[in-house]
mmCIF file with all atom_site columns, C-alpha atoms in Angstrom:
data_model
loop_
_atom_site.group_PDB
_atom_site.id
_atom_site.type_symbol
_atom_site.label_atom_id
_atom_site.label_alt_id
_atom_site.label_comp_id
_atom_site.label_asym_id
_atom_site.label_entity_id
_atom_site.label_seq_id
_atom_site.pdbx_PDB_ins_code
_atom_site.Cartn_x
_atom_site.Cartn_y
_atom_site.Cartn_z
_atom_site.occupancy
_atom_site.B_iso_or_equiv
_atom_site.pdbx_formal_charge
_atom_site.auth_seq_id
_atom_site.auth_comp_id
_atom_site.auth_asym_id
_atom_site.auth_atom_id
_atom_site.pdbx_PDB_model_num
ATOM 1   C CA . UNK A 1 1   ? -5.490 -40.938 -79.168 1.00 51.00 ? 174 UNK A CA 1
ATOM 2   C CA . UNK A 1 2   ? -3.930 -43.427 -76.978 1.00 55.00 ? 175 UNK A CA 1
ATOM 3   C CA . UNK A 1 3   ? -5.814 -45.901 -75.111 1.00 57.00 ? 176 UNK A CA 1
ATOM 4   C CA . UNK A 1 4   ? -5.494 -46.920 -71.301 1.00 55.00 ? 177 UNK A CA 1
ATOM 5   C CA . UNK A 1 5   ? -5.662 -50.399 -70.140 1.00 55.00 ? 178 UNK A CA 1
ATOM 6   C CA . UNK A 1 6   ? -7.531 -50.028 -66.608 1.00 53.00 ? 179 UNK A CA 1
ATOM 7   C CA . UNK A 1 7   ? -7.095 -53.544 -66.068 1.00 54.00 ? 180 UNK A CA 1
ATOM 8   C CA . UNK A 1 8   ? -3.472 -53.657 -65.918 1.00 53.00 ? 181 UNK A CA 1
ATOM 9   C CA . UNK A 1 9   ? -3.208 -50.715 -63.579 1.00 54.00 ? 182 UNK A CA 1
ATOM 10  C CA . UNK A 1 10  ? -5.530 -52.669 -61.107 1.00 54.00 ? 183 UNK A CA 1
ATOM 11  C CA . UNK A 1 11  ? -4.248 -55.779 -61.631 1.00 55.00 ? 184 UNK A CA 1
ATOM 12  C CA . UNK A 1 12  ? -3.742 -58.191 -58.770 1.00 57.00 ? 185 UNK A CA 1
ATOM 13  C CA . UNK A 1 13  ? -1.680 -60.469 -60.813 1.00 56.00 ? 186 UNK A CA 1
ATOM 14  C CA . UNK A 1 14  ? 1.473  -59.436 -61.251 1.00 61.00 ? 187 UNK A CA 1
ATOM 15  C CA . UNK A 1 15  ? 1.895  -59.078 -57.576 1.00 59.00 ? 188 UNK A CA 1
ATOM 16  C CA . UNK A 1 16  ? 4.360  -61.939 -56.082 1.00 64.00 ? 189 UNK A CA 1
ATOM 17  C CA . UNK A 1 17  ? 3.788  -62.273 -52.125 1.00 65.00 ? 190 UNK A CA 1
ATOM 18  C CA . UNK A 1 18  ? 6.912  -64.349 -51.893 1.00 68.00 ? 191 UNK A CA 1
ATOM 19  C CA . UNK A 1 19  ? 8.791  -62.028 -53.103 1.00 70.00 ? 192 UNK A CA 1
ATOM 20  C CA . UNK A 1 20  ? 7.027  -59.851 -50.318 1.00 70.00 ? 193 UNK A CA 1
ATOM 21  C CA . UNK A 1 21  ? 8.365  -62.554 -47.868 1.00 78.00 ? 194 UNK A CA 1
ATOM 22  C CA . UNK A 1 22  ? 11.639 -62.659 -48.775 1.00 79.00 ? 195 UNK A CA 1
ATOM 23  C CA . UNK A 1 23  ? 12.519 -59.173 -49.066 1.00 80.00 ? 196 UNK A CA 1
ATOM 24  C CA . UNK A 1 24  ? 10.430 -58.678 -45.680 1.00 81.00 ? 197 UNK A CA 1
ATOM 25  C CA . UNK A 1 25  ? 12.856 -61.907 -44.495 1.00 83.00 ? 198 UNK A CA 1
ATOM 26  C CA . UNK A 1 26  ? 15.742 -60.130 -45.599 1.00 84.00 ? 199 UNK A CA 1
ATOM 27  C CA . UNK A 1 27  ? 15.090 -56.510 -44.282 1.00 84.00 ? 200 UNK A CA 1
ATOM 28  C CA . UNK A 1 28  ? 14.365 -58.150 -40.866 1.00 86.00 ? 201 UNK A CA 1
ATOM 29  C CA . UNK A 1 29  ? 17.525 -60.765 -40.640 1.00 88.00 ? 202 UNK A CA 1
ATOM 30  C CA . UNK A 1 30  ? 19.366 -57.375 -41.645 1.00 90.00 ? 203 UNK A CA 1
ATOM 31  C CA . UNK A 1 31  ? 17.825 -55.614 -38.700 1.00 88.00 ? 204 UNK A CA 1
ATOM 32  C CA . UNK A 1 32  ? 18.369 -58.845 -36.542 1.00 89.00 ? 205 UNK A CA 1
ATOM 33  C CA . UNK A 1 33  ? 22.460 -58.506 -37.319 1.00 91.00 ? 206 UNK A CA 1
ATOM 34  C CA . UNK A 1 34  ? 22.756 -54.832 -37.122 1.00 89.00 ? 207 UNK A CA 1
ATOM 35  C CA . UNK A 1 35  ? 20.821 -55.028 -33.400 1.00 89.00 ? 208 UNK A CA 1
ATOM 36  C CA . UNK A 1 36  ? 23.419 -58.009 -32.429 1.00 89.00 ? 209 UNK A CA 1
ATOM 37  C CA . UNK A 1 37  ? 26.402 -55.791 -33.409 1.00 86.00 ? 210 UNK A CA 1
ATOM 38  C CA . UNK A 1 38  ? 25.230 -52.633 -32.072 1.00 82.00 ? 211 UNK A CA 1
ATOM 39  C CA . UNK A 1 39  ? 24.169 -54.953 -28.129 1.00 86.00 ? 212 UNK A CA 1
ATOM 40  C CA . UNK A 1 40  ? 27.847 -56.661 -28.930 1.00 85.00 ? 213 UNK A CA 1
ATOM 41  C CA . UNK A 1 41  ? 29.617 -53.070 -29.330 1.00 81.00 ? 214 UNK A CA 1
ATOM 42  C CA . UNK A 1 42  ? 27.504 -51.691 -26.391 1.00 81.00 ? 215 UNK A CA 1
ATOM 43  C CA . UNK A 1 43  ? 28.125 -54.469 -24.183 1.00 85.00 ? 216 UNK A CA 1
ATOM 44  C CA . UNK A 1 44  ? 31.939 -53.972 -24.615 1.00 82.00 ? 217 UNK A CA 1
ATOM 45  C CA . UNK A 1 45  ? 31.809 -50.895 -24.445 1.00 76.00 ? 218 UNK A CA 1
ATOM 46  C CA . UNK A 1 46  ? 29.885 -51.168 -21.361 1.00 80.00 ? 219 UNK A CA 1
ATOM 47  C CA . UNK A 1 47  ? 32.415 -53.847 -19.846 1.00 85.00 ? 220 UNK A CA 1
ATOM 48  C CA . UNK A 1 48  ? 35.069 -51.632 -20.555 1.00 83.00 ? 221 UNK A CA 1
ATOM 49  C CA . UNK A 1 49  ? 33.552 -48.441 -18.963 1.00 80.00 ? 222 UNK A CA 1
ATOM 50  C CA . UNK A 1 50  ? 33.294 -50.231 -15.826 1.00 85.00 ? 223 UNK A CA 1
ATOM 51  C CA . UNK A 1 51  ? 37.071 -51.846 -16.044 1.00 85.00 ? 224 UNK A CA 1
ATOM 52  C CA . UNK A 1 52  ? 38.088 -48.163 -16.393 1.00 83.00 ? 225 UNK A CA 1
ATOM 53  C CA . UNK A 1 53  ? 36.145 -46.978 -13.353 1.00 84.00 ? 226 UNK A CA 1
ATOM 54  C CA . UNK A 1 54  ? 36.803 -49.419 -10.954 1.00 87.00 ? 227 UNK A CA 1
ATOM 55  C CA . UNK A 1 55  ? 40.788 -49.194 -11.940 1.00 84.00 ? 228 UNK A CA 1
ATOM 56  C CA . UNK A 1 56  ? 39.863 -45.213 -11.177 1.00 85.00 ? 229 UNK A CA 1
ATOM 57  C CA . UNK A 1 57  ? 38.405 -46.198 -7.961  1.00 87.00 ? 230 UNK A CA 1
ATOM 58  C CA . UNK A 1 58  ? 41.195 -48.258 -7.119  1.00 89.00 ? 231 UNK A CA 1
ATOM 59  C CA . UNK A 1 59  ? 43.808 -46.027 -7.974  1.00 87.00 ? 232 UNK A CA 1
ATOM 60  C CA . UNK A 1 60  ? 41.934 -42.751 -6.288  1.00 87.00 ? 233 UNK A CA 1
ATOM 61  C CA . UNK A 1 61  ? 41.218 -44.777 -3.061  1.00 91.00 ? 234 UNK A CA 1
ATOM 62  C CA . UNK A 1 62  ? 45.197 -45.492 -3.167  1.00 90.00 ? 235 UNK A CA 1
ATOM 63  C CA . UNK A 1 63  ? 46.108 -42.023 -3.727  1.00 90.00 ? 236 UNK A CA 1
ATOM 64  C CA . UNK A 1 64  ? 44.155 -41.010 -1.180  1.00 92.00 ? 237 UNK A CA 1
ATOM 65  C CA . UNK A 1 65  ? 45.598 -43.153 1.287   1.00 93.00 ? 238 UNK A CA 1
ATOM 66  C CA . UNK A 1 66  ? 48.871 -42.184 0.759   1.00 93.00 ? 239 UNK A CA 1
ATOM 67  C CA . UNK A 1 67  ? 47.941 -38.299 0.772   1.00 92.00 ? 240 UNK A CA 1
ATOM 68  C CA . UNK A 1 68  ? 46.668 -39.273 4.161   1.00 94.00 ? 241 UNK A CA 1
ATOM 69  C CA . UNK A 1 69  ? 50.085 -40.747 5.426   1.00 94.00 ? 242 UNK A CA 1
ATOM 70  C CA . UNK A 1 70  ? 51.800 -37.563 4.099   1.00 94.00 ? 243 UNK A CA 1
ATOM 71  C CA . UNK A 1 71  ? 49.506 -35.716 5.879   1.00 93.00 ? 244 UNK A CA 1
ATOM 72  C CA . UNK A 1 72  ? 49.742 -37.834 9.006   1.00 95.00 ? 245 UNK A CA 1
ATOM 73  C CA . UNK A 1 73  ? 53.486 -37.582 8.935   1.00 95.00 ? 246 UNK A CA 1
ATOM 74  C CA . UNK A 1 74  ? 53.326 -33.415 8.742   1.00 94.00 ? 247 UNK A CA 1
ATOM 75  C CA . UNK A 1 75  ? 51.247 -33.397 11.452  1.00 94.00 ? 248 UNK A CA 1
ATOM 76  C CA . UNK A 1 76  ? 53.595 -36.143 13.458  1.00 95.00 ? 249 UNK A CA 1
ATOM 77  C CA . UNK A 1 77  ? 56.784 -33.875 12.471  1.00 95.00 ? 250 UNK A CA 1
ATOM 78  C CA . UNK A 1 78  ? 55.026 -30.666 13.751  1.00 94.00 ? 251 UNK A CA 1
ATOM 79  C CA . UNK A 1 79  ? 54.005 -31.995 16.789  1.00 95.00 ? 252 UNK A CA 1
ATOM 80  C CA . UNK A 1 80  ? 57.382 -33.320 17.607  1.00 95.00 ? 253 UNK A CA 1
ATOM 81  C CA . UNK A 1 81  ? 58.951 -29.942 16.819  1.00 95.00 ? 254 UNK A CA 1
ATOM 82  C CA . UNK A 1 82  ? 56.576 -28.206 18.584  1.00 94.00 ? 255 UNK A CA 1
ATOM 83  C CA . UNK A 1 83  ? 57.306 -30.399 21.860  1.00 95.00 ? 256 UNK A CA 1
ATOM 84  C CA . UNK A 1 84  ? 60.897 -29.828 21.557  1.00 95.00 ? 257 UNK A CA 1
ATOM 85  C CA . UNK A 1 85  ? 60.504 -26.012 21.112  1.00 94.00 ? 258 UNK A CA 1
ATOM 86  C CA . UNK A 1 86  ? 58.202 -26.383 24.441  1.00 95.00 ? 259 UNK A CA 1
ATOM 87  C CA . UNK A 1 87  ? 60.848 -28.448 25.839  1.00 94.00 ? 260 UNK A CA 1
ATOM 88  C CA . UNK A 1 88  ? 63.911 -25.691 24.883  1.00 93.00 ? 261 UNK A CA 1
ATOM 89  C CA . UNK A 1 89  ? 61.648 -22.768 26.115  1.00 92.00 ? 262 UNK A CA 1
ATOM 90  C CA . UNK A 1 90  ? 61.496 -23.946 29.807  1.00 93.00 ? 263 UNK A CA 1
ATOM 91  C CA . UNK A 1 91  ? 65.588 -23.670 29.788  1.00 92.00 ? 264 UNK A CA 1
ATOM 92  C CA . UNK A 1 92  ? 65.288 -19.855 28.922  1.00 92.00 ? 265 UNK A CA 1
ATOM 93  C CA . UNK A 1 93  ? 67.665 -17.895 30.848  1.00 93.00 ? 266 UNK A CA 1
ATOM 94  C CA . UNK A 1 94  ? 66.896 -14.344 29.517  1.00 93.00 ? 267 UNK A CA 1
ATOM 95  C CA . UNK A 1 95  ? 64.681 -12.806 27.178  1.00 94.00 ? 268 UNK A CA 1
ATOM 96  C CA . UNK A 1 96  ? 67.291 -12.539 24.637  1.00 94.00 ? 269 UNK A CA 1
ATOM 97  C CA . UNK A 1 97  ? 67.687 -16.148 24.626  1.00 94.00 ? 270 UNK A CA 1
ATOM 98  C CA . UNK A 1 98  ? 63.723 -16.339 23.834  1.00 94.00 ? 271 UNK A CA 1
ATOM 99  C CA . UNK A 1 99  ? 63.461 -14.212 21.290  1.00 94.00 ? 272 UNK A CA 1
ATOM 100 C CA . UNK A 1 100 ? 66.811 -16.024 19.698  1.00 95.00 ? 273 UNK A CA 1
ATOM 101 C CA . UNK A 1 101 ? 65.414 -19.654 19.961  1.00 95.00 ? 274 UNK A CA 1
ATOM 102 C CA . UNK A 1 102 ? 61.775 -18.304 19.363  1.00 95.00 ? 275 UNK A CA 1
ATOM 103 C CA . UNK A 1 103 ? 62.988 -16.424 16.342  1.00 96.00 ? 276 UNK A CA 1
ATOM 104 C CA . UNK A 1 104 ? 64.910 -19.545 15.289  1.00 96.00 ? 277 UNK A CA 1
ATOM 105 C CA . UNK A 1 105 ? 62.098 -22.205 15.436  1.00 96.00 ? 278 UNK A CA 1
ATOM 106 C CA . UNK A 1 106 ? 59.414 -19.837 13.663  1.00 96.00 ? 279 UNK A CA 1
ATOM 107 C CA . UNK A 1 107 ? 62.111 -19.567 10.692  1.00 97.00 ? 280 UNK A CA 1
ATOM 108 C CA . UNK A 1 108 ? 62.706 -23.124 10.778  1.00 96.00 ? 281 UNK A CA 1
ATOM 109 C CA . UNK A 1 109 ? 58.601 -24.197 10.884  1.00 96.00 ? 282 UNK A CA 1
ATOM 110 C CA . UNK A 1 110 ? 58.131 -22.139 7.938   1.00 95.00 ? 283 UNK A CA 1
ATOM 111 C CA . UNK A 1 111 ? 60.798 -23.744 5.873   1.00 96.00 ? 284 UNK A CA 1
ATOM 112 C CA . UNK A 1 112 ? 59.400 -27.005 6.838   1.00 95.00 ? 285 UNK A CA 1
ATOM 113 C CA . UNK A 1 113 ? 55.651 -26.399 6.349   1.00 94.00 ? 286 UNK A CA 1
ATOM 114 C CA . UNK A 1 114 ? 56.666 -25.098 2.881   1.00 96.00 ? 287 UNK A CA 1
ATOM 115 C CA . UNK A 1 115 ? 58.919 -28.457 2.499   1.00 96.00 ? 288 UNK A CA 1
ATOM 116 C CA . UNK A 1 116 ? 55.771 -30.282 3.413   1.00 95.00 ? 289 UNK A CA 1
ATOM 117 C CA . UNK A 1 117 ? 53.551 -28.443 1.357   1.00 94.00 ? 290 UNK A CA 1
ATOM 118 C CA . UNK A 1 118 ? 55.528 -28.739 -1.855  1.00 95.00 ? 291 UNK A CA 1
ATOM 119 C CA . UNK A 1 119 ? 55.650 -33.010 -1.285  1.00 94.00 ? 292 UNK A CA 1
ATOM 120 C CA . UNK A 1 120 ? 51.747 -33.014 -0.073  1.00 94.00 ? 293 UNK A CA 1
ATOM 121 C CA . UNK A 1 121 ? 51.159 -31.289 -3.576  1.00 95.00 ? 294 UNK A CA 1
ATOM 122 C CA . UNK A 1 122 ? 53.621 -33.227 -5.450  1.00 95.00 ? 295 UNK A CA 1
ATOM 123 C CA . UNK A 1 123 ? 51.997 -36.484 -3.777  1.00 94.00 ? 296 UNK A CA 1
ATOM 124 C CA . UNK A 1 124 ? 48.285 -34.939 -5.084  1.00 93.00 ? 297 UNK A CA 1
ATOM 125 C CA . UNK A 1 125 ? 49.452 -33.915 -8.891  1.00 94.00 ? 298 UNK A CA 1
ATOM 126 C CA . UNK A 1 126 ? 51.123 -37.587 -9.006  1.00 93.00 ? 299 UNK A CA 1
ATOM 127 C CA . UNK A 1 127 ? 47.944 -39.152 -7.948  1.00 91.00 ? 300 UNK A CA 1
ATOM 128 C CA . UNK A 1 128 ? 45.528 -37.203 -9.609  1.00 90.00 ? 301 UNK A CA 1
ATOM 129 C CA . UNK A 1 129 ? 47.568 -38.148 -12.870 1.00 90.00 ? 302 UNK A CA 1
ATOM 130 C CA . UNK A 1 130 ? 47.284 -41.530 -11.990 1.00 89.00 ? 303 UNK A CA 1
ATOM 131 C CA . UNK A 1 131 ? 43.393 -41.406 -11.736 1.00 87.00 ? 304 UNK A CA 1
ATOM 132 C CA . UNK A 1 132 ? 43.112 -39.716 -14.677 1.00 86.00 ? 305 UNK A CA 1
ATOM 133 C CA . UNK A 1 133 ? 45.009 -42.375 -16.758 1.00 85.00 ? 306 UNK A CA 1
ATOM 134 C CA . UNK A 1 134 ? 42.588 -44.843 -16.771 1.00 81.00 ? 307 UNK A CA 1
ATOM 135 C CA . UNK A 1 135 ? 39.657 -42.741 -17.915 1.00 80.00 ? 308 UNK A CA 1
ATOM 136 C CA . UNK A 1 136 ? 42.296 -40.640 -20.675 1.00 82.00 ? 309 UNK A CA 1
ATOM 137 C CA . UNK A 1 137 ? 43.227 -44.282 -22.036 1.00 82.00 ? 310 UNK A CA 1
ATOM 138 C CA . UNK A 1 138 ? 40.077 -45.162 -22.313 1.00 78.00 ? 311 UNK A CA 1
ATOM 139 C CA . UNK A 1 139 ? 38.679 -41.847 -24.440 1.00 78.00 ? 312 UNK A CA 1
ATOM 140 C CA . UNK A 1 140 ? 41.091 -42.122 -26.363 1.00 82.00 ? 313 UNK A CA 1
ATOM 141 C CA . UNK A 1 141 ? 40.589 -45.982 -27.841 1.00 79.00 ? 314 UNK A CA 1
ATOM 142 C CA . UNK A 1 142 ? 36.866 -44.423 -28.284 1.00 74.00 ? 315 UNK A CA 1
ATOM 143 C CA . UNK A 1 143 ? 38.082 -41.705 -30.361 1.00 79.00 ? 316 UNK A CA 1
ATOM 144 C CA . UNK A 1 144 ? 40.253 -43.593 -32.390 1.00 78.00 ? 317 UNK A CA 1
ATOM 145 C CA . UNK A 1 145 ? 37.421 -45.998 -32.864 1.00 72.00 ? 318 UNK A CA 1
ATOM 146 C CA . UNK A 1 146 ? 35.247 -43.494 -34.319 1.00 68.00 ? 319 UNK A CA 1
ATOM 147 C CA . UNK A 1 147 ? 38.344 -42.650 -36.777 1.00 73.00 ? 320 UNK A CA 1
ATOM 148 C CA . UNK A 1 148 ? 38.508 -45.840 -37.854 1.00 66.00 ? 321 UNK A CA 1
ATOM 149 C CA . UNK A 1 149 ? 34.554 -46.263 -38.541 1.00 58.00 ? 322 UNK A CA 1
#
């Protein structure tokens, strides 16, 4: 039968505390470096987040603006037609006259409020791709980021 040292199991000497310390050294100057690259990567990231939103800020505030003027301008052009159509009415001699010019202007709003409506929405798809750029560009660096990791 085989006998068992009990005072090697137990034994206090062949434990090293500097080798403790080191490897306890290394595992936290490890942990140190990892935590400055992960703060370095989030703090770019987080610079570049805010790049991309104030760019989409700027760009919706300008889009905005000029959906206004478009607006703006419908309204001006309506008014003005509407004036002259007030204008052309007073000169009526007969009710077939009326109904002509009344007939006339109707036809010729309706063209233009389409006409108006197919710029205003125009205007809003170009500026809606233009706020969407800055955010799109930016997804797509992340994703090809985490490809490359």
């Amino acid at each position: 039968m085989a006998t068992i040292k009990t005072d090697d199991v137990f034994s206090i000497a062949s434990f090293d505390p500097s080798k403790l310390t080191e490897s306890f050294r290394d595992f936290a100057e490890k942990g140190a470096q990892q935590s400055k690259e992960a703060y370095a990567k989030l703090k770019s990231a987080g610079e570049e987040a805010s790049k991309t939103l104030e760019a989409t800020v700027q760009t919706a505030q300008a889009g905005s603006v000029e959906i206004g003027l478009k607006a703006v301008d419908a309204l001006r052009i309506n008014a003005e037609s509407s004036l002259s159509h007030m204008e052309a009415l007073l000169g009526v001699k007969s009710v077939a006259e009326f109904f002509e010019l009344q007939t006339s202007f109707l036809r010729k709003q309706a063209e233009i409020t389409i006409e108006q409506a197919k710029s205003l929405q125009e205007t809003t798809k170009q500026v809606a791709e233009k706020v969407a750029k800055p955010s799109k560009e930016a997804a797509e660096k992340v994703m090809a980021s985490f490809k490359a990791a």
